[in-house]
Amino acid sequence: MISISYLSVMRNPNEWLELDGRKAPVHYVCGYLPRSQGYDPISESILSLKKNYRPAVNVWLGFMYDDFGKLEHDLKDIMVRALGHNEQRATFASEKEQPLAYLCHRTARASRIRYPFDMIKKLHETPELKYLSKEDRWDALKDTFQVCYGYNRRTFRRFWFIDDVITTGATARAVWKALLKDYPDIDFRVYALARTVYDPTFNKELEEDKAYQEMRDFYYPTVREEGQPYLSNFNGVLKLPMPSFNNEGTFFI
């Protein structure tokens, strides 16, 4: 069997996350326009995902299938999702309720990436971050995460931190900081569905619901049901608009 290298198949990094002179690649699919900045149909789809609306969940599952399905299928990668602000550790009960957990479970099963969902915990609940500055987010998160007992020094090739929307990169950076205590040479990577963009003109040419409807029509024929091959005959993802980002006020470089 021919082995295909990571860099030739995975979505190219959009940004690099910085921590104490280190760099980690950050991959995302498109821009996310917060409600405070106006209406955007793609962002509306992400909000529907957060509410666990199944058509929206399936749309974004298609993007993750397409990206992670191209990695080598040998169980040497790990993925762990972001925790909610009031969630200290993922449990079997919380995994059933969180749409991001559903995306990770399904993608991990399809791509043969391990998903130890309870590997990372928080020492305490954290505040909601959406109204906080870069510095305030870091102060709230920097010493909050910890590798759970039993996962220390496990062997893996790459660690994927999965989130739905990234804004400053503070959460991913704080998880990375915690992992470095046990894995000083970790190959840490971030994958998010979208990155926050503060530009009300982003995507303004799209008609209301047009982008979301196109994504639904594109993915419904290809998303597989339980028990069927997940990645066979997948035709690739629909390209979504990608704005130019300014890294001011973020941990991206």
PDB file of C-alpha atoms in Angstrom, residues 3-248:
ATOM      1  CA  SER A   3       1.552   5.819   2.082  1.00  0.00           C
ATOM      2  CA  ILE A   4       0.556   9.426   1.318  1.00  0.00           C
ATOM      3  CA  SER A   5       2.191  12.103   3.432  1.00  0.00           C
ATOM      4  CA  TYR A   6       0.156  14.467   5.619  1.00  0.00           C
ATOM      5  CA  LEU A   7       1.134  17.690   3.856  1.00  0.00           C
ATOM      6  CA  SER A   8      -0.004  16.455   0.457  1.00  0.00           C
ATOM      7  CA  VAL A   9      -3.544  15.584   1.509  1.00  0.00           C
ATOM      8  CA  MET A  10      -4.803  17.652   4.449  1.00  0.00           C
ATOM      9  CA  ARG A  11      -6.218  21.155   4.102  1.00  0.00           C
ATOM     10  CA  ASN A  12      -3.273  23.570   4.260  1.00  0.00           C
ATOM     11  CA  PRO A  13      -2.871  25.522   7.515  1.00  0.00           C
ATOM     12  CA  ASN A  14      -4.630  28.878   7.463  1.00  0.00           C
ATOM     13  CA  GLU A  15      -2.669  30.287  10.403  1.00  0.00           C
ATOM     14  CA  TRP A  16      -0.040  29.358  12.964  1.00  0.00           C
ATOM     15  CA  LEU A  17      -0.688  29.443  16.691  1.00  0.00           C
ATOM     16  CA  GLU A  18       2.207  30.752  18.820  1.00  0.00           C
ATOM     17  CA  LEU A  19       3.293  29.674  22.302  1.00  0.00           C
ATOM     18  CA  ASP A  20       6.692  30.541  23.789  1.00  0.00           C
ATOM     19  CA  GLY A  21       8.432  30.524  20.423  1.00  0.00           C
ATOM     20  CA  ARG A  22       6.683  27.365  19.196  1.00  0.00           C
ATOM     21  CA  LYS A  23       4.289  27.247  16.256  1.00  0.00           C
ATOM     22  CA  ALA A  24       1.312  24.952  15.702  1.00  0.00           C
ATOM     23  CA  PRO A  25      -0.686  24.789  12.443  1.00  0.00           C
ATOM     24  CA  VAL A  26      -4.295  25.955  12.542  1.00  0.00           C
ATOM     25  CA  HIS A  27      -6.800  24.704   9.957  1.00  0.00           C
ATOM     26  CA  TYR A  28     -10.327  26.030   9.434  1.00  0.00           C
ATOM     27  CA  VAL A  29     -12.938  25.892   6.718  1.00  0.00           C
ATOM     28  CA  CYS A  30     -14.270  29.457   6.499  1.00  0.00           C
ATOM     29  CA  GLY A  31     -14.998  32.714   8.303  1.00  0.00           C
ATOM     30  CA  TYR A  32     -17.620  33.090  11.041  1.00  0.00           C
ATOM     31  CA  LEU A  33     -19.491  36.382  11.406  1.00  0.00           C
ATOM     32  CA  PRO A  34     -20.828  36.935  14.959  1.00  0.00           C
ATOM     33  CA  ARG A  35     -24.430  38.087  15.330  1.00  0.00           C
ATOM     34  CA  SER A  36     -23.141  41.384  16.717  1.00  0.00           C
ATOM     35  CA  GLN A  37     -21.599  42.071  13.291  1.00  0.00           C
ATOM     36  CA  GLY A  38     -24.669  41.273  11.189  1.00  0.00           C
ATOM     37  CA  TYR A  39     -26.279  38.321   9.418  1.00  0.00           C
ATOM     38  CA  ASP A  40     -24.357  35.726   7.449  1.00  0.00           C
ATOM     39  CA  PRO A  41     -25.929  32.452   6.219  1.00  0.00           C
ATOM     40  CA  ILE A  42     -22.819  30.334   6.759  1.00  0.00           C
ATOM     41  CA  SER A  43     -22.508  31.587  10.313  1.00  0.00           C
ATOM     42  CA  GLU A  44     -26.221  30.932  10.782  1.00  0.00           C
ATOM     43  CA  SER A  45     -25.498  27.316   9.896  1.00  0.00           C
ATOM     44  CA  ILE A  46     -22.808  27.144  12.589  1.00  0.00           C
ATOM     45  CA  LEU A  47     -25.244  28.559  15.142  1.00  0.00           C
ATOM     46  CA  SER A  48     -27.693  25.845  14.084  1.00  0.00           C
ATOM     47  CA  LEU A  49     -24.933  23.302  14.630  1.00  0.00           C
ATOM     48  CA  LYS A  50     -24.400  24.620  18.154  1.00  0.00           C
ATOM     49  CA  LYS A  51     -28.128  24.079  18.768  1.00  0.00           C
ATOM     50  CA  ASN A  52     -27.743  20.487  17.533  1.00  0.00           C
ATOM     51  CA  TYR A  53     -29.967  20.972  14.476  1.00  0.00           C
ATOM     52  CA  ARG A  54     -29.233  17.778  12.573  1.00  0.00           C
ATOM     53  CA  PRO A  55     -29.190  19.123   8.969  1.00  0.00           C
ATOM     54  CA  ALA A  56     -26.548  21.664  10.035  1.00  0.00           C
ATOM     55  CA  VAL A  57     -24.614  19.005  11.953  1.00  0.00           C
ATOM     56  CA  ASN A  58     -24.481  16.862   8.823  1.00  0.00           C
ATOM     57  CA  VAL A  59     -23.262  19.771   6.716  1.00  0.00           C
ATOM     58  CA  TRP A  60     -20.230  20.363   8.925  1.00  0.00           C
ATOM     59  CA  LEU A  61     -19.665  16.660   9.405  1.00  0.00           C
ATOM     60  CA  GLY A  62     -19.101  16.522   5.650  1.00  0.00           C
ATOM     61  CA  PHE A  63     -16.221  18.987   5.893  1.00  0.00           C
ATOM     62  CA  MET A  64     -14.574  17.007   8.681  1.00  0.00           C
ATOM     63  CA  TYR A  65     -14.998  13.751   6.776  1.00  0.00           C
ATOM     64  CA  ASP A  66     -13.344  15.272   3.754  1.00  0.00           C
ATOM     65  CA  ASP A  67     -10.358  16.639   5.670  1.00  0.00           C
ATOM     66  CA  PHE A  68      -9.656  13.854   8.140  1.00  0.00           C
ATOM     67  CA  GLY A  69     -10.521  11.065   5.752  1.00  0.00           C
ATOM     68  CA  LYS A  70      -7.363  11.887   3.828  1.00  0.00           C
ATOM     69  CA  LEU A  71      -4.997  11.160   6.715  1.00  0.00           C
ATOM     70  CA  GLU A  72      -3.228   7.835   7.046  1.00  0.00           C
ATOM     71  CA  HIS A  73      -5.652   5.393   8.664  1.00  0.00           C
ATOM     72  CA  ASP A  74      -3.410   3.784  11.281  1.00  0.00           C
ATOM     73  CA  LEU A  75      -4.752   4.926  14.688  1.00  0.00           C
ATOM     74  CA  LYS A  76      -1.642   6.996  15.447  1.00  0.00           C
ATOM     75  CA  ASP A  77      -3.403  10.369  15.707  1.00  0.00           C
ATOM     76  CA  ILE A  78      -5.515  11.606  18.631  1.00  0.00           C
ATOM     77  CA  MET A  79      -8.323  14.171  18.559  1.00  0.00           C
ATOM     78  CA  VAL A  80      -9.859  15.911  21.578  1.00  0.00           C
ATOM     79  CA  ARG A  81     -12.638  18.489  21.457  1.00  0.00           C
ATOM     80  CA  ALA A  82     -12.952  21.852  23.169  1.00  0.00           C
ATOM     81  CA  LEU A  83     -14.897  21.861  26.431  1.00  0.00           C
ATOM     82  CA  GLY A  84     -17.761  24.247  27.094  1.00  0.00           C
ATOM     83  CA  HIS A  85     -17.154  27.073  29.577  1.00  0.00           C
ATOM     84  CA  ASN A  86     -19.229  25.265  32.233  1.00  0.00           C
ATOM     85  CA  GLU A  87     -17.854  21.810  31.383  1.00  0.00           C
ATOM     86  CA  GLN A  88     -14.904  20.624  33.474  1.00  0.00           C
ATOM     87  CA  ARG A  89     -14.502  17.211  31.878  1.00  0.00           C
ATOM     88  CA  ALA A  90     -16.243  15.356  29.077  1.00  0.00           C
ATOM     89  CA  THR A  91     -18.363  12.428  30.279  1.00  0.00           C
ATOM     90  CA  PHE A  92     -20.440   9.783  28.522  1.00  0.00           C
ATOM     91  CA  ALA A  93     -23.520  11.870  29.348  1.00  0.00           C
ATOM     92  CA  SER A  94     -22.102  15.148  28.004  1.00  0.00           C
ATOM     93  CA  GLU A  95     -20.821  13.427  24.865  1.00  0.00           C
ATOM     94  CA  LYS A  96     -24.407  12.533  23.969  1.00  0.00           C
ATOM     95  CA  GLU A  97     -25.493  16.169  24.264  1.00  0.00           C
ATOM     96  CA  GLN A  98     -22.644  18.042  22.565  1.00  0.00           C
ATOM     97  CA  PRO A  99     -22.869  18.401  18.745  1.00  0.00           C
ATOM     98  CA  LEU A 100     -19.095  18.931  18.548  1.00  0.00           C
ATOM     99  CA  ALA A 101     -18.657  15.598  20.340  1.00  0.00           C
ATOM    100  CA  TYR A 102     -20.888  13.945  17.739  1.00  0.00           C
ATOM    101  CA  LEU A 103     -18.715  15.359  14.942  1.00  0.00           C
ATOM    102  CA  CYS A 104     -15.577  14.057  16.649  1.00  0.00           C
ATOM    103  CA  HIS A 105     -16.997  10.589  17.321  1.00  0.00           C
ATOM    104  CA  ARG A 106     -18.185  10.148  13.746  1.00  0.00           C
ATOM    105  CA  THR A 107     -15.028  11.574  12.187  1.00  0.00           C
ATOM    106  CA  ALA A 108     -12.761   9.535  14.442  1.00  0.00           C
ATOM    107  CA  ARG A 109     -14.599   6.350  13.561  1.00  0.00           C
ATOM    108  CA  ALA A 110     -14.444   7.115   9.852  1.00  0.00           C
ATOM    109  CA  SER A 111     -10.787   8.145   9.751  1.00  0.00           C
ATOM    110  CA  ARG A 112      -9.465   5.734  12.423  1.00  0.00           C
ATOM    111  CA  ILE A 113      -8.195   8.578  14.598  1.00  0.00           C
ATOM    112  CA  ARG A 114      -8.430   7.853  18.309  1.00  0.00           C
ATOM    113  CA  TYR A 115     -10.827  10.062  20.278  1.00  0.00           C
ATOM    114  CA  PRO A 116     -10.089   9.806  24.031  1.00  0.00           C
ATOM    115  CA  PHE A 117     -12.765  12.365  24.827  1.00  0.00           C
ATOM    116  CA  ASP A 118     -11.920  12.581  28.555  1.00  0.00           C
ATOM    117  CA  MET A 119      -8.162  13.010  28.142  1.00  0.00           C
ATOM    118  CA  ILE A 120      -8.198  16.737  28.998  1.00  0.00           C
ATOM    119  CA  LYS A 121     -10.001  18.302  31.947  1.00  0.00           C
ATOM    120  CA  LYS A 122     -10.404  21.762  33.441  1.00  0.00           C
ATOM    121  CA  LEU A 123      -9.631  22.398  37.085  1.00  0.00           C
ATOM    122  CA  HIS A 124     -12.674  24.657  37.344  1.00  0.00           C
ATOM    123  CA  GLU A 125     -15.381  26.197  35.207  1.00  0.00           C
ATOM    124  CA  THR A 126     -14.381  29.197  33.104  1.00  0.00           C
ATOM    125  CA  PRO A 127     -16.261  32.343  32.068  1.00  0.00           C
ATOM    126  CA  GLU A 128     -17.844  32.750  28.668  1.00  0.00           C
ATOM    127  CA  LEU A 129     -15.163  34.138  26.405  1.00  0.00           C
ATOM    128  CA  LYS A 130     -17.035  35.893  23.617  1.00  0.00           C
ATOM    129  CA  TYR A 131     -16.875  39.376  25.184  1.00  0.00           C
ATOM    130  CA  LEU A 132     -13.341  39.074  26.585  1.00  0.00           C
ATOM    131  CA  SER A 133     -10.111  40.451  25.115  1.00  0.00           C
ATOM    132  CA  LYS A 134      -7.158  38.310  24.113  1.00  0.00           C
ATOM    133  CA  GLU A 135      -5.385  39.062  27.405  1.00  0.00           C
ATOM    134  CA  ASP A 136      -8.462  38.407  29.553  1.00  0.00           C
ATOM    135  CA  ARG A 137      -9.103  35.105  27.780  1.00  0.00           C
ATOM    136  CA  TRP A 138      -5.536  34.001  28.406  1.00  0.00           C
ATOM    137  CA  ASP A 139      -5.690  34.998  32.084  1.00  0.00           C
ATOM    138  CA  ALA A 140      -8.890  32.963  32.459  1.00  0.00           C
ATOM    139  CA  LEU A 141      -7.556  29.857  30.696  1.00  0.00           C
ATOM    140  CA  LYS A 142      -3.766  29.613  30.848  1.00  0.00           C
ATOM    141  CA  ASP A 143      -3.510  27.387  33.952  1.00  0.00           C
ATOM    142  CA  THR A 144      -6.921  25.773  33.743  1.00  0.00           C
ATOM    143  CA  PHE A 145      -6.335  22.589  31.706  1.00  0.00           C
ATOM    144  CA  GLN A 146      -4.697  19.345  32.763  1.00  0.00           C
ATOM    145  CA  VAL A 147      -4.015  15.927  31.241  1.00  0.00           C
ATOM    146  CA  CYS A 148      -6.114  13.392  33.131  1.00  0.00           C
ATOM    147  CA  TYR A 149      -4.511  10.585  35.091  1.00  0.00           C
ATOM    148  CA  GLY A 150      -4.017   7.497  32.953  1.00  0.00           C
ATOM    149  CA  TYR A 151      -3.353   9.463  29.766  1.00  0.00           C
ATOM    150  CA  ASN A 152       0.097  10.713  30.732  1.00  0.00           C
ATOM    151  CA  ARG A 153       2.787   9.631  28.308  1.00  0.00           C
ATOM    152  CA  ARG A 154       0.484   7.767  25.931  1.00  0.00           C
ATOM    153  CA  THR A 155       2.029   7.253  22.495  1.00  0.00           C
ATOM    154  CA  PHE A 156       0.621   9.063  19.473  1.00  0.00           C
ATOM    155  CA  ARG A 157       1.906  10.824  16.376  1.00  0.00           C
ATOM    156  CA  ARG A 158      -0.212  13.998  16.304  1.00  0.00           C
ATOM    157  CA  PHE A 159      -2.663  15.657  18.663  1.00  0.00           C
ATOM    158  CA  TRP A 160      -5.626  17.410  17.027  1.00  0.00           C
ATOM    159  CA  PHE A 161      -7.517  19.989  19.078  1.00  0.00           C
ATOM    160  CA  ILE A 162     -11.032  20.317  17.624  1.00  0.00           C
ATOM    161  CA  ASP A 163     -13.295  23.354  18.028  1.00  0.00           C
ATOM    162  CA  ASP A 164     -16.295  24.737  16.182  1.00  0.00           C
ATOM    163  CA  VAL A 165     -15.211  28.405  16.124  1.00  0.00           C
ATOM    164  CA  ILE A 166     -11.850  29.937  17.046  1.00  0.00           C
ATOM    165  CA  THR A 167     -11.385  33.648  17.747  1.00  0.00           C
ATOM    166  CA  THR A 168      -8.093  34.434  19.480  1.00  0.00           C
ATOM    167  CA  GLY A 169      -6.720  30.898  19.833  1.00  0.00           C
ATOM    168  CA  ALA A 170      -6.558  31.229  23.634  1.00  0.00           C
ATOM    169  CA  THR A 171      -8.379  27.951  24.389  1.00  0.00           C
ATOM    170  CA  ALA A 172      -6.264  25.879  22.010  1.00  0.00           C
ATOM    171  CA  ARG A 173      -3.132  27.579  23.338  1.00  0.00           C
ATOM    172  CA  ALA A 174      -4.056  26.781  26.961  1.00  0.00           C
ATOM    173  CA  VAL A 175      -4.668  23.104  26.111  1.00  0.00           C
ATOM    174  CA  TRP A 176      -1.325  23.023  24.270  1.00  0.00           C
ATOM    175  CA  LYS A 177       0.403  24.512  27.335  1.00  0.00           C
ATOM    176  CA  ALA A 178      -1.056  21.770  29.542  1.00  0.00           C
ATOM    177  CA  LEU A 179      -0.037  19.012  27.131  1.00  0.00           C
ATOM    178  CA  LEU A 180       3.555  20.242  26.960  1.00  0.00           C
ATOM    179  CA  LYS A 181       4.072  19.274  30.617  1.00  0.00           C
ATOM    180  CA  ASP A 182       3.654  15.596  29.702  1.00  0.00           C
ATOM    181  CA  TYR A 183       4.575  15.777  26.011  1.00  0.00           C
ATOM    182  CA  PRO A 184       7.381  18.322  25.524  1.00  0.00           C
ATOM    183  CA  ASP A 185       7.837  17.319  21.874  1.00  0.00           C
ATOM    184  CA  ILE A 186       4.127  17.109  21.005  1.00  0.00           C
ATOM    185  CA  ASP A 187       2.997  17.656  17.407  1.00  0.00           C
ATOM    186  CA  PHE A 188       0.023  19.864  18.302  1.00  0.00           C
ATOM    187  CA  ARG A 189      -2.470  20.926  15.627  1.00  0.00           C
ATOM    188  CA  VAL A 190      -5.742  22.844  15.669  1.00  0.00           C
ATOM    189  CA  TYR A 191      -8.788  22.144  13.512  1.00  0.00           C
ATOM    190  CA  ALA A 192     -11.857  24.382  13.655  1.00  0.00           C
ATOM    191  CA  LEU A 193     -14.889  24.757  11.447  1.00  0.00           C
ATOM    192  CA  ALA A 194     -14.499  28.530  11.285  1.00  0.00           C
ATOM    193  CA  ARG A 195     -12.572  31.539  12.529  1.00  0.00           C
ATOM    194  CA  THR A 196     -14.308  34.678  13.778  1.00  0.00           C
ATOM    195  CA  VAL A 197     -14.192  37.617  11.381  1.00  0.00           C
ATOM    196  CA  TYR A 198     -15.208  41.144  12.452  1.00  0.00           C
ATOM    197  CA  ASP A 199     -16.254  42.490   9.069  1.00  0.00           C
ATOM    198  CA  PRO A 200     -19.978  43.100   8.415  1.00  0.00           C
ATOM    199  CA  THR A 201     -19.306  43.135   4.654  1.00  0.00           C
ATOM    200  CA  PHE A 202     -18.036  39.541   4.707  1.00  0.00           C
ATOM    201  CA  ASN A 203     -20.256  37.376   2.511  1.00  0.00           C
ATOM    202  CA  LYS A 204     -22.758  40.203   1.966  1.00  0.00           C
ATOM    203  CA  GLU A 205     -23.223  39.228  -1.680  1.00  0.00           C
ATOM    204  CA  LEU A 206     -24.799  35.910  -0.704  1.00  0.00           C
ATOM    205  CA  GLU A 207     -28.576  35.769  -0.631  1.00  0.00           C
ATOM    206  CA  GLU A 208     -30.184  34.881   2.679  1.00  0.00           C
ATOM    207  CA  ASP A 209     -29.960  31.097   3.216  1.00  0.00           C
ATOM    208  CA  LYS A 210     -28.287  30.558  -0.163  1.00  0.00           C
ATOM    209  CA  ALA A 211     -24.952  29.284   1.161  1.00  0.00           C
ATOM    210  CA  TYR A 212     -26.590  27.053   3.750  1.00  0.00           C
ATOM    211  CA  GLN A 213     -29.017  25.585   1.216  1.00  0.00           C
ATOM    212  CA  GLU A 214     -26.180  24.885  -1.207  1.00  0.00           C
ATOM    213  CA  MET A 215     -24.257  23.063   1.506  1.00  0.00           C
ATOM    214  CA  ARG A 216     -27.306  21.005   2.472  1.00  0.00           C
ATOM    215  CA  ASP A 217     -27.953  20.009  -1.138  1.00  0.00           C
ATOM    216  CA  PHE A 218     -24.301  19.157  -1.593  1.00  0.00           C
ATOM    217  CA  TYR A 219     -23.888  16.977   1.487  1.00  0.00           C
ATOM    218  CA  TYR A 220     -27.205  15.170   1.869  1.00  0.00           C
ATOM    219  CA  PRO A 221     -26.465  12.651  -0.921  1.00  0.00           C
ATOM    220  CA  THR A 222     -23.010  11.845   0.476  1.00  0.00           C
ATOM    221  CA  VAL A 223     -23.378  11.680   4.266  1.00  0.00           C
ATOM    222  CA  ARG A 224     -23.599   8.000   5.173  1.00  0.00           C
ATOM    223  CA  GLU A 225     -25.947   6.386   7.650  1.00  0.00           C
ATOM    224  CA  GLU A 226     -24.766   4.115  10.468  1.00  0.00           C
ATOM    225  CA  GLY A 227     -23.263   0.874   9.255  1.00  0.00           C
ATOM    226  CA  GLN A 228     -22.338   2.118   5.785  1.00  0.00           C
ATOM    227  CA  PRO A 229     -18.857   3.035   4.514  1.00  0.00           C
ATOM    228  CA  TYR A 230     -18.279   6.655   5.480  1.00  0.00           C
ATOM    229  CA  LEU A 231     -15.767   7.898   2.989  1.00  0.00           C
ATOM    230  CA  SER A 232     -16.359   5.935  -0.202  1.00  0.00           C
ATOM    231  CA  ASN A 233     -17.158   7.975  -3.317  1.00  0.00           C
ATOM    232  CA  PHE A 234     -16.930  11.293  -1.491  1.00  0.00           C
ATOM    233  CA  ASN A 235     -16.610  14.098  -4.034  1.00  0.00           C
ATOM    234  CA  GLY A 236     -14.774  16.741  -2.008  1.00  0.00           C
ATOM    235  CA  VAL A 237     -15.995  19.824  -0.184  1.00  0.00           C
ATOM    236  CA  LEU A 238     -17.789  22.884  -1.424  1.00  0.00           C
ATOM    237  CA  LYS A 239     -15.408  25.839  -1.131  1.00  0.00           C
ATOM    238  CA  LEU A 240     -16.690  28.511   1.235  1.00  0.00           C
ATOM    239  CA  PRO A 241     -15.666  32.184   1.306  1.00  0.00           C
ATOM    240  CA  MET A 242     -12.446  32.877   3.180  1.00  0.00           C
ATOM    241  CA  PRO A 243     -11.790  36.469   4.256  1.00  0.00           C
ATOM    242  CA  SER A 244      -8.399  37.996   4.910  1.00  0.00           C
ATOM    243  CA  PHE A 245      -7.817  38.004   8.656  1.00  0.00           C
ATOM    244  CA  ASN A 246      -5.950  40.512  10.777  1.00  0.00           C
ATOM    245  CA  ASN A 247      -4.020  38.762  13.563  1.00  0.00           C
ATOM    246  CA  GLU A 248      -4.121  41.762  15.874  1.00  0.00           C
TER     247      GLU A 248
END
